[in-house]
Short mmCIF file of C-alpha atoms in Angstrom, two decimals:
data_model
loop_
_atom_site.label_atom_id
_atom_site.label_comp_id
_atom_site.label_asym_id
_atom_site.label_seq_id
_atom_site.Cartn_x
_atom_site.Cartn_y
_atom_site.Cartn_z
CA MET A 1 31.70 -9.81 -8.11
CA TYR A 2 29.29 -8.16 -5.52
CA THR A 3 29.28 -5.06 -8.18
CA TYR A 4 28.67 -7.01 -11.18
CA MET A 5 25.69 -8.94 -9.42
CA ARG A 6 24.00 -5.85 -8.39
CA TRP A 7 24.54 -4.47 -11.96
CA GLY A 8 22.95 -7.52 -13.33
CA LEU A 9 20.13 -7.51 -10.90
CA SER A 10 19.44 -3.79 -11.68
CA VAL A 11 19.50 -4.85 -15.54
CA SER A 12 16.97 -7.90 -14.94
CA ILE A 13 14.64 -5.84 -13.11
CA THR A 14 14.48 -2.79 -15.50
CA LEU A 15 14.40 -5.21 -18.41
CA TYR A 16 11.56 -7.43 -16.90
CA ALA A 17 9.43 -4.05 -16.37
CA LEU A 18 9.97 -2.66 -19.84
CA LEU A 19 9.12 -6.06 -21.40
CA HIS A 20 5.92 -5.88 -19.36
CA PHE A 21 4.84 -2.84 -20.76
CA ILE A 22 6.05 -3.53 -24.39
CA THR A 23 4.21 -7.19 -24.54
CA TYR A 24 0.91 -5.77 -23.01
CA PHE A 25 0.68 -3.71 -26.25
CA TYR A 26 2.57 -5.87 -28.64
CA PRO A 27 2.24 -9.33 -27.17
CA GLY A 28 4.54 -12.02 -28.64
CA GLU A 29 5.81 -15.43 -27.46
CA PHE A 30 9.50 -14.33 -27.83
CA LEU A 31 9.32 -11.39 -25.75
CA LEU A 32 7.04 -13.11 -23.15
CA HIS A 33 10.14 -16.01 -23.08
CA ILE A 34 12.81 -13.40 -22.50
CA GLU A 35 10.48 -11.56 -19.73
CA ALA A 36 10.38 -15.27 -17.93
CA VAL A 37 13.96 -15.50 -18.21
CA SER A 38 14.73 -11.81 -16.92
CA GLY A 39 12.38 -12.63 -13.93
CA LEU A 40 14.44 -15.77 -13.15
CA PHE A 41 17.70 -14.02 -13.31
CA LEU A 42 16.11 -11.40 -11.01
CA PHE A 43 15.20 -14.20 -8.71
CA VAL A 44 18.46 -16.11 -8.65
CA LEU A 45 20.45 -12.75 -8.13
CA ALA A 46 18.33 -11.50 -5.62
CA ALA A 47 18.84 -14.67 -3.71
CA LEU A 48 22.45 -14.68 -3.83
CA LEU A 49 22.83 -10.94 -2.79
CA LEU A 50 20.45 -11.67 0.08
CA SER A 51 21.24 -14.04 2.88
CA PHE A 52 19.29 -17.14 3.44
CA THR A 53 17.42 -15.79 6.43
CA LYS A 54 16.44 -12.95 4.54
CA PHE A 55 15.23 -14.97 1.46
CA LYS A 56 13.14 -17.77 2.94
CA LEU A 57 9.79 -16.60 1.92
CA PRO A 58 10.57 -16.39 -1.55
CA LEU A 59 12.37 -19.60 -1.70
CA PHE A 60 9.40 -21.22 0.20
CA LEU A 61 6.80 -19.86 -2.29
CA VAL A 62 9.00 -21.11 -5.32
CA GLY A 63 9.73 -24.57 -3.54
CA THR A 64 6.11 -24.95 -2.82
CA GLY A 65 5.25 -24.05 -6.50
CA LEU A 66 7.72 -26.42 -7.88
CA LEU A 67 6.44 -28.94 -5.31
CA ILE A 68 2.72 -28.73 -6.49
CA LEU A 69 3.95 -28.90 -10.18
CA THR A 70 5.66 -31.97 -9.71
CA LEU A 71 2.80 -33.76 -7.96
CA SER A 72 0.20 -32.47 -10.62
CA ASP A 73 2.25 -33.82 -13.29
CA THR A 74 2.76 -30.53 -14.89
CA SER A 75 5.69 -29.54 -16.94
CA ILE A 76 8.44 -27.80 -14.54
CA ILE A 77 9.45 -25.57 -17.69
CA ASP A 78 6.05 -24.60 -18.43
CA GLY A 79 5.49 -23.85 -14.70
CA LEU A 80 8.51 -21.66 -14.50
CA ARG A 81 7.84 -19.74 -17.62
CA ASN A 82 4.10 -19.00 -16.73
CA GLY A 83 4.78 -18.80 -12.98
CA MET A 84 7.56 -15.95 -13.59
CA ILE A 85 5.36 -13.94 -15.57
CA LEU A 86 2.00 -14.02 -13.60
CA MET A 87 2.93 -11.28 -11.64
CA ARG A 88 4.24 -9.21 -14.08
CA ASP A 89 1.79 -6.44 -13.73
CA ILE A 90 1.98 -5.91 -9.99
CA ILE A 91 5.96 -5.96 -10.71
CA GLY A 92 5.57 -3.47 -13.37
CA LEU A 93 3.60 -1.12 -10.93
CA LEU A 94 5.89 -1.44 -7.98
CA VAL A 95 9.04 -0.53 -10.28
CA ILE A 96 7.21 2.55 -11.11
CA ILE A 97 5.27 3.65 -8.26
CA PRO A 98 8.17 4.98 -6.38
CA MET A 99 8.80 7.72 -9.00
CA ILE A 100 6.13 9.76 -7.54
CA SER A 101 8.43 10.61 -4.39
CA TRP A 102 10.91 12.18 -6.87
CA VAL A 103 8.27 14.92 -7.18
CA LEU A 104 7.43 14.96 -3.77
CA ASN A 105 10.64 15.47 -2.23
CA THR A 106 11.47 18.35 -4.56
CA GLU A 107 9.81 21.16 -2.76
CA PRO A 108 8.76 21.41 0.82
CA TYR A 109 5.03 21.00 0.03
CA ILE A 110 4.16 19.30 3.40
CA GLU A 111 5.57 21.91 5.48
CA SER A 112 4.12 24.47 3.77
CA ILE A 113 0.39 22.97 3.75
CA MET A 114 0.70 22.09 7.63
CA ARG A 115 1.88 25.72 8.38
CA ALA A 116 -0.62 27.32 6.25
CA SER A 117 -3.32 25.60 7.99
CA TYR A 118 -2.31 26.24 11.71
CA ARG A 119 -5.65 27.68 12.66
CA PHE A 120 -7.54 24.80 11.77
CA ILE A 121 -4.96 22.35 13.72
CA ASN A 122 -4.59 24.24 16.89
CA THR A 123 -6.15 21.67 19.29
CA SER A 124 -5.32 17.96 20.13
CA ARG A 125 -8.72 17.00 18.18
CA LYS A 126 -8.17 19.16 15.04
CA MET A 127 -4.24 18.03 15.19
CA TYR A 128 -5.08 14.45 15.25
CA ILE A 129 -7.62 14.96 12.39
CA GLY A 130 -5.05 16.97 10.33
CA ILE A 131 -2.26 14.22 10.96
CA ALA A 132 -4.55 11.32 9.67
CA SER A 133 -6.01 12.96 6.83
CA PHE A 134 -3.04 14.08 5.47
CA THR A 135 -0.99 11.15 5.92
CA GLN A 136 -3.82 9.36 3.66
CA VAL A 137 -3.08 11.98 0.94
CA ILE A 138 0.81 11.47 1.50
CA ALA A 139 0.18 7.90 1.17
CA TYR A 140 -1.14 8.30 -2.25
CA PHE A 141 2.42 9.66 -3.11
CA LEU A 142 4.73 7.71 -0.84
CA LEU A 143 2.69 4.33 0.38
CA PHE A 144 4.14 3.71 3.73
CA GLY A 145 7.12 6.01 3.07
CA SER A 146 4.42 8.46 4.32
CA ILE A 147 4.85 7.12 7.83
CA PRO A 148 8.50 8.23 8.69
CA MET A 149 8.09 11.53 6.41
CA MET A 150 4.83 12.57 8.40
CA TYR A 151 6.45 11.37 11.81
CA GLN A 152 9.62 13.53 11.05
CA PHE A 153 7.35 16.50 10.27
CA VAL A 154 5.06 16.37 13.00
CA ASN A 155 8.06 16.27 15.48
CA LYS A 156 9.03 19.29 13.71
CA MET A 157 5.93 20.84 14.36
CA ILE A 158 5.02 19.78 18.04
CA GLY A 159 8.23 18.21 19.30
CA ASN A 160 9.46 14.77 20.24
CA HIS A 161 10.02 14.94 24.03
CA HIS A 162 6.76 14.83 25.89
CA GLY A 163 6.78 10.88 26.54
CA GLU A 164 4.20 8.46 25.88
CA PRO A 165 1.15 10.27 25.67
CA LEU A 166 2.32 12.20 22.74
CA GLU A 167 4.01 9.52 20.87
CA ARG A 168 0.98 7.41 21.48
CA PHE A 169 -1.10 10.47 19.84
CA LYS A 170 1.43 10.78 16.98
CA GLY A 171 1.59 7.15 16.36
CA THR A 172 -1.87 6.04 16.32
CA ALA A 173 -2.81 8.91 14.03
CA LEU A 174 -0.11 7.69 11.59
CA VAL A 175 -0.53 3.99 11.67
CA ARG A 176 -4.26 4.04 11.53
CA SER A 177 -4.42 6.69 8.80
CA PHE A 178 -2.15 4.72 6.48
CA ALA A 179 -3.87 1.45 7.32
CA LEU A 180 -7.05 3.19 6.29
CA SER A 181 -5.83 4.21 3.16
CA THR A 182 -5.08 0.75 2.08
CA ILE A 183 -8.88 -0.02 1.38
CA TRP A 184 -9.30 3.29 -1.06
CA VAL A 185 -6.02 5.11 -2.50
CA VAL A 186 -5.79 3.92 -6.06
CA THR A 187 -1.97 3.87 -6.01
CA ILE A 188 -1.58 1.44 -3.21
CA PRO A 189 -0.66 -1.78 -4.79
CA SER A 190 -2.43 -4.12 -2.86
CA PHE A 191 -5.97 -2.26 -3.44
CA ILE A 192 -5.19 -2.04 -7.11
CA TYR A 193 -4.47 -5.72 -7.36
CA ALA A 194 -7.60 -6.74 -5.53
CA VAL A 195 -9.82 -4.47 -7.57
CA GLU A 196 -7.97 -5.89 -10.74
CA ALA A 197 -7.84 -9.47 -9.87
CA LEU A 198 -11.54 -9.49 -8.68
CA ASP A 199 -12.77 -7.49 -11.45
CA ALA A 200 -14.62 -4.84 -9.34
CA SER A 201 -15.86 -1.78 -10.32
CA LEU A 202 -12.78 0.93 -9.48
CA TRP A 203 -15.28 3.87 -8.70
CA LEU A 204 -17.45 1.61 -6.42
CA SER A 205 -14.51 0.32 -4.67
CA ILE A 206 -13.13 3.61 -4.09
CA ILE A 207 -16.30 5.22 -2.99
CA GLN A 208 -17.14 2.15 -0.52
CA GLY A 209 -13.41 2.25 0.84
CA PHE A 210 -13.31 6.24 1.47
CA PHE A 211 -16.44 5.88 3.31
CA ILE A 212 -15.35 3.30 5.32
CA SER A 213 -12.08 5.04 5.70
CA LEU A 214 -14.14 8.27 7.06
CA CYS A 215 -16.04 6.04 9.55
CA GLY A 216 -12.74 4.38 10.76
CA LEU A 217 -10.94 7.84 11.05
CA THR A 218 -14.19 9.14 13.09
CA VAL A 219 -13.63 6.23 15.30
CA ALA A 220 -10.02 7.07 15.60
CA VAL A 221 -10.53 10.55 16.68
CA LEU A 222 -12.94 9.50 19.44
CA PHE A 223 -10.18 6.83 20.81
CA SER A 224 -7.64 9.59 20.82
CA TYR A 225 -10.07 11.63 23.14
CA PHE A 226 -10.22 9.03 25.62
CA GLU A 227 -6.70 7.91 25.46
CA GLU A 228 -5.76 11.37 26.22
CA LYS A 229 -8.03 11.48 29.00
CA LYS A 230 -6.73 8.22 30.21
CA TYR A 231 -3.43 9.66 30.48
CA GLY A 232 -4.75 12.79 32.18
CA VAL A 233 -2.52 15.39 29.87
CA HIS A 234 -3.73 18.36 27.97
CA LEU A 235 -2.00 17.77 24.64
CA THR A 236 -3.81 21.11 23.30
CA GLU A 237 -1.46 23.18 25.34
CA ILE A 238 1.59 21.23 24.24
CA ILE A 239 0.72 21.43 20.70
CA ASN A 240 -0.04 25.11 20.67
CA LYS A 241 3.13 26.05 22.58
CA GLU A 242 5.37 24.21 20.22
CA MET A 243 3.69 25.19 16.95
CA LYS A 244 3.74 28.85 17.70
CA ASP A 245 7.67 28.51 18.15
CA THR A 246 7.75 26.77 14.54
CA LEU A 247 4.75 28.60 12.56
CA HIS A 248 6.93 31.80 11.15
CA GLU A 249 9.70 29.62 9.76
CA THR A 250 8.13 29.85 6.18
CA PRO A 251 6.66 33.12 4.72
CA GLU A 252 3.02 33.28 4.09
CA TYR A 253 3.32 33.83 0.55
CA GLU A 254 5.51 30.58 0.17
CA GLN A 255 3.19 28.58 2.11
CA ALA A 256 0.23 29.65 -0.03
CA ASN A 257 2.14 28.96 -3.15
CA LYS A 258 3.37 25.49 -2.38
CA THR A 259 -0.12 24.68 -1.12
CA GLY A 260 -1.92 25.51 -4.27
CA GLU A 261 0.98 23.55 -6.22
CA PHE A 262 0.72 20.56 -4.08
CA MET A 263 -3.30 20.42 -4.88
CA ILE A 264 -2.88 20.82 -8.66
CA LEU A 265 -0.25 17.76 -8.45
CA PHE A 266 -2.69 15.70 -6.68
CA ILE A 267 -5.63 16.54 -9.03
CA THR A 268 -3.67 15.93 -11.91
CA LEU A 269 -2.36 12.64 -10.87
CA PHE A 270 -5.68 11.37 -9.53
CA GLY A 271 -7.88 12.70 -12.34
CA SER A 272 -5.61 11.62 -14.70
CA ILE A 273 -5.82 7.90 -13.85
CA PHE A 274 -9.56 7.82 -13.34
CA ILE A 275 -10.26 9.66 -16.67
CA LEU A 276 -8.03 7.21 -18.51
CA HIS A 277 -9.54 4.42 -16.82
CA GLU A 278 -13.18 5.61 -18.03
CA LEU A 279 -11.98 6.32 -21.71
CA TRP A 280 -9.23 3.67 -22.31
CA SER A 281 -9.70 -0.03 -22.07
CA VAL A 282 -6.70 -0.78 -20.83
CA ASP A 283 -6.30 -2.52 -17.47
CA LEU A 284 -5.86 -0.39 -14.43
CA MET A 285 -2.37 -1.97 -13.17
CA VAL A 286 -1.05 -0.55 -16.72
CA ILE A 287 -2.96 2.78 -16.67
CA VAL A 288 -1.54 3.59 -13.17
CA PRO A 289 2.14 3.19 -13.98
CA LEU A 290 1.88 5.10 -17.26
CA VAL A 291 0.34 7.73 -15.69
CA VAL A 292 2.80 8.12 -13.33
CA ILE A 293 5.53 8.12 -15.67
CA VAL A 294 4.06 10.90 -17.96
CA TRP A 295 2.96 12.75 -14.80
CA THR A 296 6.70 12.60 -13.40
CA PHE A 297 8.20 13.47 -16.52
CA THR A 298 5.93 16.48 -17.22
CA TYR A 299 6.45 17.96 -13.59
CA PHE A 300 10.18 17.90 -14.27
CA ILE A 301 10.05 19.62 -17.86
CA VAL A 302 7.50 22.44 -16.45
CA LYS A 303 9.84 23.07 -13.51
CA LYS A 304 12.65 23.05 -15.83
CA ARG A 305 14.57 20.53 -13.90
CA THR A 306 15.55 17.84 -16.59
CA GLY A 307 18.94 17.37 -15.10
CA LYS A 308 17.36 16.65 -11.55
CA LEU A 309 15.09 14.08 -13.47
CA ALA A 310 17.96 12.70 -15.07
CA ASP A 311 19.87 12.21 -11.44
CA GLU A 312 16.90 10.80 -9.93
CA ALA A 313 16.36 8.10 -12.83
CA LYS A 314 19.89 7.35 -12.80
CA THR A 315 20.23 6.70 -9.04
CA TYR A 316 16.99 4.98 -8.89
CA PHE A 317 17.58 2.46 -11.66
CA SER A 318 21.00 1.77 -10.51
CA LYS A 319 20.41 1.35 -6.93
CA GLY A 320 16.62 2.14 -5.80
CA VAL A 321 15.20 -0.85 -7.72
CA VAL A 322 17.84 -3.29 -6.34
CA ASN A 323 16.77 -2.38 -3.00
CA GLN A 324 13.37 -3.60 -3.65
CA SER A 325 14.51 -7.02 -5.12
CA TYR A 326 13.15 -8.90 -2.30
CA GLN A 327 9.85 -7.48 -2.67
CA PHE A 328 9.82 -8.43 -6.63
CA SER A 329 11.21 -12.05 -5.82
CA VAL A 330 8.25 -12.56 -3.31
CA MET A 331 5.84 -11.60 -5.96
CA LEU A 332 7.69 -14.11 -8.70
CA GLY A 333 7.36 -16.65 -5.74
CA ALA A 334 3.74 -15.90 -5.33
CA GLY A 335 3.13 -15.95 -9.21
CA MET A 336 4.80 -19.63 -9.06
CA MET A 337 2.61 -20.80 -6.24
CA ILE A 338 -0.75 -19.50 -7.67
CA TYR A 339 0.22 -21.08 -11.17
CA SER A 340 0.73 -24.22 -9.72
CA LEU A 341 -2.43 -24.21 -7.40
CA ASN A 342 -4.44 -23.35 -10.85
CA GLN A 343 -3.11 -26.68 -12.33
CA THR A 344 -4.80 -28.54 -9.48
CA GLY A 345 -8.39 -28.74 -8.05
CA PHE A 346 -7.68 -25.98 -5.64
CA GLU A 347 -10.51 -23.88 -6.44
CA ASP A 348 -13.21 -26.70 -6.07
CA ALA A 349 -11.64 -27.34 -2.54
CA VAL A 350 -12.46 -23.77 -1.74
CA ILE A 351 -15.66 -23.55 -2.99
CA PHE A 352 -16.59 -26.94 -0.80
CA GLY A 353 -14.99 -24.97 2.16
CA VAL A 354 -17.16 -21.88 1.78
CA GLU A 355 -20.21 -23.96 1.47
CA PHE A 356 -19.46 -26.03 4.43
CA ILE A 357 -18.70 -23.23 6.75
CA GLN A 358 -22.27 -21.49 5.79
CA GLU A 359 -23.86 -24.80 6.34
CA SER A 360 -22.08 -25.66 9.57
CA LEU A 361 -22.57 -21.91 10.80
CA PRO A 362 -26.12 -20.81 9.96
CA GLY A 363 -26.31 -16.75 9.68
CA MET A 364 -22.31 -16.54 9.04
CA ASN A 365 -21.01 -16.51 5.86
CA PHE A 366 -17.30 -16.66 4.13
CA LEU A 367 -16.93 -12.65 4.41
CA TYR A 368 -16.85 -13.06 8.08
CA PHE A 369 -13.74 -15.22 8.17
CA LEU A 370 -11.91 -13.76 4.81
CA PRO A 371 -10.11 -10.76 6.83
CA PHE A 372 -8.72 -13.26 9.23
CA ILE A 373 -6.98 -15.25 6.58
CA VAL A 374 -5.08 -11.66 5.84
CA ILE A 375 -4.64 -10.79 9.53
CA ILE A 376 -3.17 -14.45 10.37
CA LEU A 377 -0.70 -14.24 7.31
CA GLY A 378 0.05 -10.69 8.40
CA PHE A 379 1.32 -12.19 12.05
CA LEU A 380 3.72 -14.37 10.06
CA GLY A 381 5.31 -11.48 8.59
CA LEU A 382 3.41 -11.44 5.13
CA GLY A 383 3.01 -7.83 4.00
CA PRO A 384 -0.71 -6.56 2.49
CA LEU A 385 0.90 -7.05 -0.96
CA THR A 386 1.99 -10.51 -0.67
CA VAL A 387 -1.32 -11.54 1.05
CA MET A 388 -3.48 -9.91 -1.67
CA VAL A 389 -1.50 -11.64 -4.36
CA LEU A 390 -1.96 -14.80 -2.86
CA VAL A 391 -5.66 -14.57 -1.63
CA ALA A 392 -7.24 -12.45 -4.43
CA GLY A 393 -4.96 -14.44 -6.93
CA ILE A 394 -6.68 -17.46 -6.01
CA LEU A 395 -10.13 -16.09 -5.42
CA GLN A 396 -10.19 -14.69 -8.98
CA ASN A 397 -10.75 -17.71 -10.33
CA ILE A 398 -13.44 -18.79 -8.03
CA SER A 399 -17.18 -17.81 -8.54
CA LEU A 400 -18.57 -16.64 -5.22
CA PRO A 401 -21.99 -15.44 -4.70
CA TYR A 402 -21.25 -11.91 -3.44
CA PRO A 403 -20.58 -8.56 -5.37
CA PRO A 404 -16.60 -8.48 -6.13
CA GLU A 405 -16.64 -4.81 -4.28
CA ILE A 406 -17.84 -6.52 -1.08
CA ILE A 407 -15.23 -9.09 -1.52
CA VAL A 408 -12.56 -6.30 -2.12
CA LEU A 409 -13.52 -4.72 1.10
CA ALA A 410 -13.43 -7.83 3.11
CA ILE A 411 -10.02 -8.37 2.12
CA THR A 412 -8.45 -5.12 2.44
CA SER A 413 -10.13 -4.73 5.78
CA GLY A 414 -8.09 -7.49 6.88
CA SER A 415 -5.13 -5.51 5.71
CA VAL A 416 -6.03 -2.82 7.71
CA VAL A 417 -6.09 -4.93 10.92
CA SER A 418 -2.88 -6.71 10.35
CA ILE A 419 -1.36 -3.26 9.61
CA LEU A 420 -2.83 -1.89 12.94
CA ILE A 421 -1.63 -4.78 15.23
CA SER A 422 1.03 -6.76 13.72
CA PRO A 423 4.57 -5.93 14.93
CA LEU A 424 6.23 -7.84 11.96
CA LEU A 425 4.65 -5.49 9.02
CA MET A 426 6.62 -2.53 7.81
CA PRO A 427 4.30 0.45 8.88
CA ASN A 428 5.06 -0.53 12.59
CA ILE A 429 8.65 -1.51 12.17
CA ILE A 430 9.18 1.88 10.78
CA LEU A 431 7.03 3.47 13.59
CA SER A 432 9.07 1.75 16.00
CA GLY A 433 12.47 2.79 14.50
CA GLN A 434 11.10 6.49 14.48
CA ASN A 435 9.77 6.68 18.07
CA GLY A 436 11.98 3.99 19.86
CA MET A 437 8.88 1.90 21.23
CA SER A 438 8.58 -1.55 20.55
CA GLY A 439 6.51 -3.08 17.94
CA PHE A 440 4.19 -5.17 20.34
CA LYS A 441 3.39 -1.40 22.03
CA ASN A 442 2.92 0.36 18.78
CA GLY A 443 0.74 -2.49 17.33
CA ILE A 444 -1.05 -4.52 19.66
CA GLN A 445 -1.09 -2.47 22.83
CA PHE A 446 -2.16 0.75 21.21
CA ASN A 447 -4.28 -0.33 18.39
CA LEU A 448 -5.97 -3.84 19.42
CA LEU A 449 -9.25 -2.47 20.83
CA TYR A 450 -9.41 0.05 17.92
CA ALA A 451 -8.92 -2.72 15.17
CA THR A 452 -11.46 -4.59 16.78
CA VAL A 453 -14.08 -2.08 16.63
CA PHE A 454 -13.22 -1.38 12.93
CA TYR A 455 -13.48 -4.99 12.09
CA ILE A 456 -17.16 -4.95 13.62
CA LEU A 457 -17.94 -1.74 11.88
CA VAL A 458 -16.63 -3.11 8.40
CA GLN A 459 -18.74 -6.48 9.05
CA ILE A 460 -22.02 -4.42 9.89
CA TYR A 461 -21.55 -2.78 6.54
CA ILE A 462 -20.67 -5.66 4.64
CA GLN A 463 -23.56 -8.03 6.00
CA THR A 464 -26.03 -5.19 5.41
CA MET A 465 -24.88 -5.25 1.86
CA VAL A 466 -25.02 -8.66 1.48
CA ILE A 467 -28.70 -8.67 2.81
CA VAL A 468 -29.38 -5.82 0.43
CA TRP A 469 -27.87 -7.65 -2.23
CA PHE A 470 -29.74 -10.84 -2.06
#
């Protein structure tokens, strides 16, 4: 029975994603009904396969949505139908994005790049910049999977037996850089959703986010300097010694070849998304997965590894998508809740709240407090994507007196802070599993002061832009 249920869940997820792309270009009520039914099957099968303790959030979201529909005298059938397909674009994206990792895991690209750049990362400050910068690039391909991959690779480079100073050095570089990637990397689902939902300019949002990310990285490097001083250690000596022992494991010609190949992969993926977004009047949430599919298939065809591609696809669509069923269920639940709220006067209540805050606190505006909604929900265990879907999904129907790019930055800056300090979110959970330290230490103890400075930095930028705008 268990095997059949997993098979049914895999089919439901695959069918749901496939119908999303078909109905986007060829809309039809019948196919949308089928997609809604497949979403319902997805939710029910995931609930049966996962324990109740692991499925409380999706059940809460759907239950809340059904309660609101009942109280607002809205048809439950219509609510289920529309709620199940409201988040179909984000689920379609989440199904396809992991295909990028098929490419990155095929060759030792990361090892080659880091070893080839030894002379540029032979001090603790340069190494910190290198780890942080490259983690953001890898996050473009692997999302938070970049954290364990980079952690294991850095361990190969500089060891893992030098105590808390070096673990803090590695851990903060990884978590801070991944958190910063969520405000500008175009393949991060929470960022894409915020841009799309709030109808913000992709170019402006990325440029703005990249600028803030650079500022945040600069602050992180300064923090690492004072943290090293606090411990009274000389990490440069340790790093040099460990790196020299592993430097010559890969031939120089192979390093250069893989480095160049990786740059081509990055440029073709990143460039294709931007070019199509400018030339094709299709939603970004659809363009990104379509580009990923074509890009992935092209890579394996050019490499003449179609057999490997078939194996990866078979494994992923039979097992990999099932492992993401909880996340898909959360998105379906969020869709139910948002649809039900849209049937009430909730938007008017939010607008009244914004106006009340601004009248009660002269000189303060809604953008000061918006990040804290994301941060608080992060401490309840809700990840950046879930929070973004809930917050941006509601705000998209509300007319706020600020540029959408500024609202995107305000929300995503909250994601950065919650990733930095919440011990309940995946990045800190993954890092704790890698370095053996508690989520409290990796999060609040190591990053609270940095997160506070980052929040102040972002608010200075946001409030300056608001003054300029008005």
